[in-house]
mmCIF file with all atom_site columns, C-alpha atoms in Angstrom:
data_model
loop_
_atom_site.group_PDB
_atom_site.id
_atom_site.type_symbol
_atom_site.label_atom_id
_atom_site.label_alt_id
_atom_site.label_comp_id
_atom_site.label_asym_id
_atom_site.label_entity_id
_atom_site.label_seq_id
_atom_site.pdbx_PDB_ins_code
_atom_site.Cartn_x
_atom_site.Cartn_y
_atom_site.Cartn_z
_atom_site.occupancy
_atom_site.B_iso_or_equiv
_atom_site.pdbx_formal_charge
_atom_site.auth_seq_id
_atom_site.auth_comp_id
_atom_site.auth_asym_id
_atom_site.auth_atom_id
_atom_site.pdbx_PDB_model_num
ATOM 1  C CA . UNK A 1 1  ? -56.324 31.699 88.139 1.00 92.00 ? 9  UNK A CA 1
ATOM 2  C CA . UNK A 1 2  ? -57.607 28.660 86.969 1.00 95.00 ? 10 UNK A CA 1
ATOM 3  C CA . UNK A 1 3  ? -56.999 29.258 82.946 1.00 97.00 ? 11 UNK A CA 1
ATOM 4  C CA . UNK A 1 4  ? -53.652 29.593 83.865 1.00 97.00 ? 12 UNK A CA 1
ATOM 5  C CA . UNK A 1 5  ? -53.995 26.248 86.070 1.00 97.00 ? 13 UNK A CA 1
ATOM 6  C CA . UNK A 1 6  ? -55.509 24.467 82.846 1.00 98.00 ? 14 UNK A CA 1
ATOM 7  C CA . UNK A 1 7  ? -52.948 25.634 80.686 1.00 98.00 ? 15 UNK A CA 1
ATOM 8  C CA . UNK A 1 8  ? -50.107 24.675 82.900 1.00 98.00 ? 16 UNK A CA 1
ATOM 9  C CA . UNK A 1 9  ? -51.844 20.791 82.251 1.00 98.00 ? 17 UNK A CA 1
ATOM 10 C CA . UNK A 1 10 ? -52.416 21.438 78.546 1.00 98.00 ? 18 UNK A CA 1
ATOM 11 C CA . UNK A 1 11 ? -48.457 22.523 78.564 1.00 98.00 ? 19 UNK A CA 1
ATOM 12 C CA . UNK A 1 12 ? -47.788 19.224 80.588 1.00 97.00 ? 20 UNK A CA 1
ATOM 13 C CA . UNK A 1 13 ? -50.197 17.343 78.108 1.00 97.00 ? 21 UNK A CA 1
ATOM 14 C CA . UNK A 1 14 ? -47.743 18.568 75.324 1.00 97.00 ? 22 UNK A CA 1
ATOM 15 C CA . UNK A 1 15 ? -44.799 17.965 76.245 1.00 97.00 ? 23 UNK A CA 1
ATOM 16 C CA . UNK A 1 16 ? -45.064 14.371 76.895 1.00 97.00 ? 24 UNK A CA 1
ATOM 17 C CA . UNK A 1 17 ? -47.208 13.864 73.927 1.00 95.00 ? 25 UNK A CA 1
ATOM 18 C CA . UNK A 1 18 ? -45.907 16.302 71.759 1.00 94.00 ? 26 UNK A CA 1
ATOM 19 C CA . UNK A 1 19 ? -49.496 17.549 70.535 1.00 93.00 ? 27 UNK A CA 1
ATOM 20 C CA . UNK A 1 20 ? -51.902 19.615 72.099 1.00 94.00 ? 28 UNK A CA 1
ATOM 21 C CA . UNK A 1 21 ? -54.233 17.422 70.264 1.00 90.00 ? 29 UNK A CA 1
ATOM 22 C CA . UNK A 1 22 ? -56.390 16.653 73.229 1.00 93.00 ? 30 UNK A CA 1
ATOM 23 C CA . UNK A 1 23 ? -59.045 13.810 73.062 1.00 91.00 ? 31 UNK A CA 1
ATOM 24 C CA . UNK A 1 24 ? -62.205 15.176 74.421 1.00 89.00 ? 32 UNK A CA 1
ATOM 25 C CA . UNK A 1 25 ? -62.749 12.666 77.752 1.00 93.00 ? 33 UNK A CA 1
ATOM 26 C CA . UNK A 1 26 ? -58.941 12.816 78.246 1.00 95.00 ? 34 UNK A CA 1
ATOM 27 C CA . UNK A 1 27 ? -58.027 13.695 81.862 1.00 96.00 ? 35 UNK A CA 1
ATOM 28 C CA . UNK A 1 28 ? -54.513 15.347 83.271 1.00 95.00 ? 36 UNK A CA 1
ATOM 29 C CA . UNK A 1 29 ? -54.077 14.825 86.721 1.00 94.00 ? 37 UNK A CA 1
ATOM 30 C CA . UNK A 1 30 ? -58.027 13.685 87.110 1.00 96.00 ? 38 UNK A CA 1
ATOM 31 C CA . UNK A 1 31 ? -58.824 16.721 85.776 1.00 96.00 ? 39 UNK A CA 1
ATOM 32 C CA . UNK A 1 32 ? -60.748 17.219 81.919 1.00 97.00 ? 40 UNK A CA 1
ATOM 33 C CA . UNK A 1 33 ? -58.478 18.534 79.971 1.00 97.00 ? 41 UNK A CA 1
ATOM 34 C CA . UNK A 1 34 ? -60.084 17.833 76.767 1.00 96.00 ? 42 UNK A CA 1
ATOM 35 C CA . UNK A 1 35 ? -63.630 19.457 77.805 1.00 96.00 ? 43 UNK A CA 1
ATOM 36 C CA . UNK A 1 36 ? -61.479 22.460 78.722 1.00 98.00 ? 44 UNK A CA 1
ATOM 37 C CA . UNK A 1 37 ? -59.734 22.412 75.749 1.00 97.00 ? 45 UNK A CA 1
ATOM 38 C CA . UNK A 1 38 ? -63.014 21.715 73.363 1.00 94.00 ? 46 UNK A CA 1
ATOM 39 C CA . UNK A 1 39 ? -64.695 25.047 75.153 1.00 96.00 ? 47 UNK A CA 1
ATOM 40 C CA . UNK A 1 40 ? -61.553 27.116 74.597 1.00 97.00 ? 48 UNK A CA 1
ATOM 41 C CA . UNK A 1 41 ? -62.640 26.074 70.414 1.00 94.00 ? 49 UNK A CA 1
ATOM 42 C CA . UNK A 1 42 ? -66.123 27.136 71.224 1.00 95.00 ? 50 UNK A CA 1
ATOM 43 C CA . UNK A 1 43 ? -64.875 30.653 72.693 1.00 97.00 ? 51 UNK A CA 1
ATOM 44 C CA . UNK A 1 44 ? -62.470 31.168 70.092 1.00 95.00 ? 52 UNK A CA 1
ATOM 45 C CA . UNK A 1 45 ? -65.226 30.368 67.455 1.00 92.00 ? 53 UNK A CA 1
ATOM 46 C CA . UNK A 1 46 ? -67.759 32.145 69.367 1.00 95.00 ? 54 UNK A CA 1
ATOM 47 C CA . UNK A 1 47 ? -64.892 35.324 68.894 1.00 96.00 ? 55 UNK A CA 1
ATOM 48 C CA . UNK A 1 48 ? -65.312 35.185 73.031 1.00 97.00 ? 56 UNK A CA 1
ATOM 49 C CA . UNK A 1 49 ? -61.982 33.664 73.797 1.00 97.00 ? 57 UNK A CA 1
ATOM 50 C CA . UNK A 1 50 ? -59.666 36.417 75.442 1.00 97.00 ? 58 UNK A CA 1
ATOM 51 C CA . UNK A 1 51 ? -56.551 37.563 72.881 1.00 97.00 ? 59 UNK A CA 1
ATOM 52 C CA . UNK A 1 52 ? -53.992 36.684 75.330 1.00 97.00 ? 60 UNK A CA 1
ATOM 53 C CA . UNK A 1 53 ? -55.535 33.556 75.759 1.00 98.00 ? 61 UNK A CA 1
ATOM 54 C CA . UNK A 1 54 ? -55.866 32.461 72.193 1.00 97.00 ? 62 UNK A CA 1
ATOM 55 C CA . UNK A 1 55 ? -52.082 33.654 71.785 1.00 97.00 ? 63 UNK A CA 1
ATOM 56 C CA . UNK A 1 56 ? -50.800 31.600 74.307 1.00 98.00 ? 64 UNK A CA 1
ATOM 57 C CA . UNK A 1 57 ? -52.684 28.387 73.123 1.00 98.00 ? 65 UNK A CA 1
ATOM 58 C CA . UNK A 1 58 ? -51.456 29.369 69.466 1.00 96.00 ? 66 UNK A CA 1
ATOM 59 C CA . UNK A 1 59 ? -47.960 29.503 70.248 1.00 97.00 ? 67 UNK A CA 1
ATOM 60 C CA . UNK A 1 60 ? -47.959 26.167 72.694 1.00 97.00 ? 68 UNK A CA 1
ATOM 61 C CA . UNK A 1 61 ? -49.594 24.236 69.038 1.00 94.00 ? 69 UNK A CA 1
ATOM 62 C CA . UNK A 1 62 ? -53.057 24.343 69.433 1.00 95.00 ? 70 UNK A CA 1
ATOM 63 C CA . UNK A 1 63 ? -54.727 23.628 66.383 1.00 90.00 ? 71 UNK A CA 1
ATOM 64 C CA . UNK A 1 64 ? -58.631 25.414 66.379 1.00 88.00 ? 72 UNK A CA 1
ATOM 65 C CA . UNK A 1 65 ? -59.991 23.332 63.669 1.00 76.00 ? 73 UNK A CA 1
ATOM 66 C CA . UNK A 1 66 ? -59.553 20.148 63.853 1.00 66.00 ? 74 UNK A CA 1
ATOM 67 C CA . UNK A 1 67 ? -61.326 18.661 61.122 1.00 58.00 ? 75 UNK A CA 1
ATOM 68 C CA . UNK A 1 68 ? -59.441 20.657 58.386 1.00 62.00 ? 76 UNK A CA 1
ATOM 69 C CA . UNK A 1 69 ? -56.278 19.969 60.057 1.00 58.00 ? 77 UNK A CA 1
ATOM 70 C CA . UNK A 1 70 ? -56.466 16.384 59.465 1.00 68.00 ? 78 UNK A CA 1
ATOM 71 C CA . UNK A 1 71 ? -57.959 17.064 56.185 1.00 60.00 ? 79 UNK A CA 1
ATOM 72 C CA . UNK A 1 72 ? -55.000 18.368 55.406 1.00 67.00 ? 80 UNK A CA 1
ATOM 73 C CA . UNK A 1 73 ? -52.980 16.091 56.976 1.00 70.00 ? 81 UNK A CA 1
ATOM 74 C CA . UNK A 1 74 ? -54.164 13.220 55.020 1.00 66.00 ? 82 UNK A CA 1
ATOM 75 C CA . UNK A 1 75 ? -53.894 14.936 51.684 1.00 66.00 ? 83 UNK A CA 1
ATOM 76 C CA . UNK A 1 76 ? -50.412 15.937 52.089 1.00 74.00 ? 84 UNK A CA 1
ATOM 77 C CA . UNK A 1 77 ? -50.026 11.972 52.683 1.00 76.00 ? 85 UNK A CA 1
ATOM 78 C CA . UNK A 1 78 ? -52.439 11.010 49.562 1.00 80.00 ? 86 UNK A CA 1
ATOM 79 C CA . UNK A 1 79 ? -49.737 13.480 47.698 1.00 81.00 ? 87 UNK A CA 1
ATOM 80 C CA . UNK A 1 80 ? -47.131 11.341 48.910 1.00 82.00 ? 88 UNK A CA 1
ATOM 81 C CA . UNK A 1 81 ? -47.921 8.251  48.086 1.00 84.00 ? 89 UNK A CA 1
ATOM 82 C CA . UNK A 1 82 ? -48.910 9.308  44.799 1.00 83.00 ? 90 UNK A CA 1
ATOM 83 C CA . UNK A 1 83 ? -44.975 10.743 44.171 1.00 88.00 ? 91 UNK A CA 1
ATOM 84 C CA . UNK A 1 84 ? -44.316 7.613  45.270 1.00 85.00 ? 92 UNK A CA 1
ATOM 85 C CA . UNK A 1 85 ? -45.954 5.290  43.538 1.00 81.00 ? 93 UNK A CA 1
#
């Protein structure tokens, strides 16, 4: 079906970029990956995204909010620099 075909890309997306951290007008194989991957956020959000799905995009890396991810991400270097300095 086509999920499965636009997870197959997102799984070829990650392993040659080692991030399923999508940019939203990025395109695998001319096709959007990132729009695809931005709606799959909505549905989750929305609580409309399928359990088998969200498991499977879970367990590949997916990260659902982004904004607190790299929130995080730059404290956790902010903390580092301050042990370091």
């Amino acid at each position: 079906n086509q999920w499965e075909e636009m997870f197959a890309l997102l799984v070829q997306f990650q392993q040659r970029e080692g991030t399923c951290n999508v940019p939203d007008l990025h395109k695998e194989d001319g096709i959007n990956l990132g729009k695809w991957l931005r709606t799959q956020r909505a549905s989750k959000k929305k609580a409309t995204l399928a359990k088998e799905y969200q498991k499977q995009l879970e367990e590949l890396g997916v990260v659902w909010y982004l904004l607190e991810n790299q929130w995080e991400e730059m404290f956790a270097l902010l903390v580092q620099f301050q042990q370091r300095e």
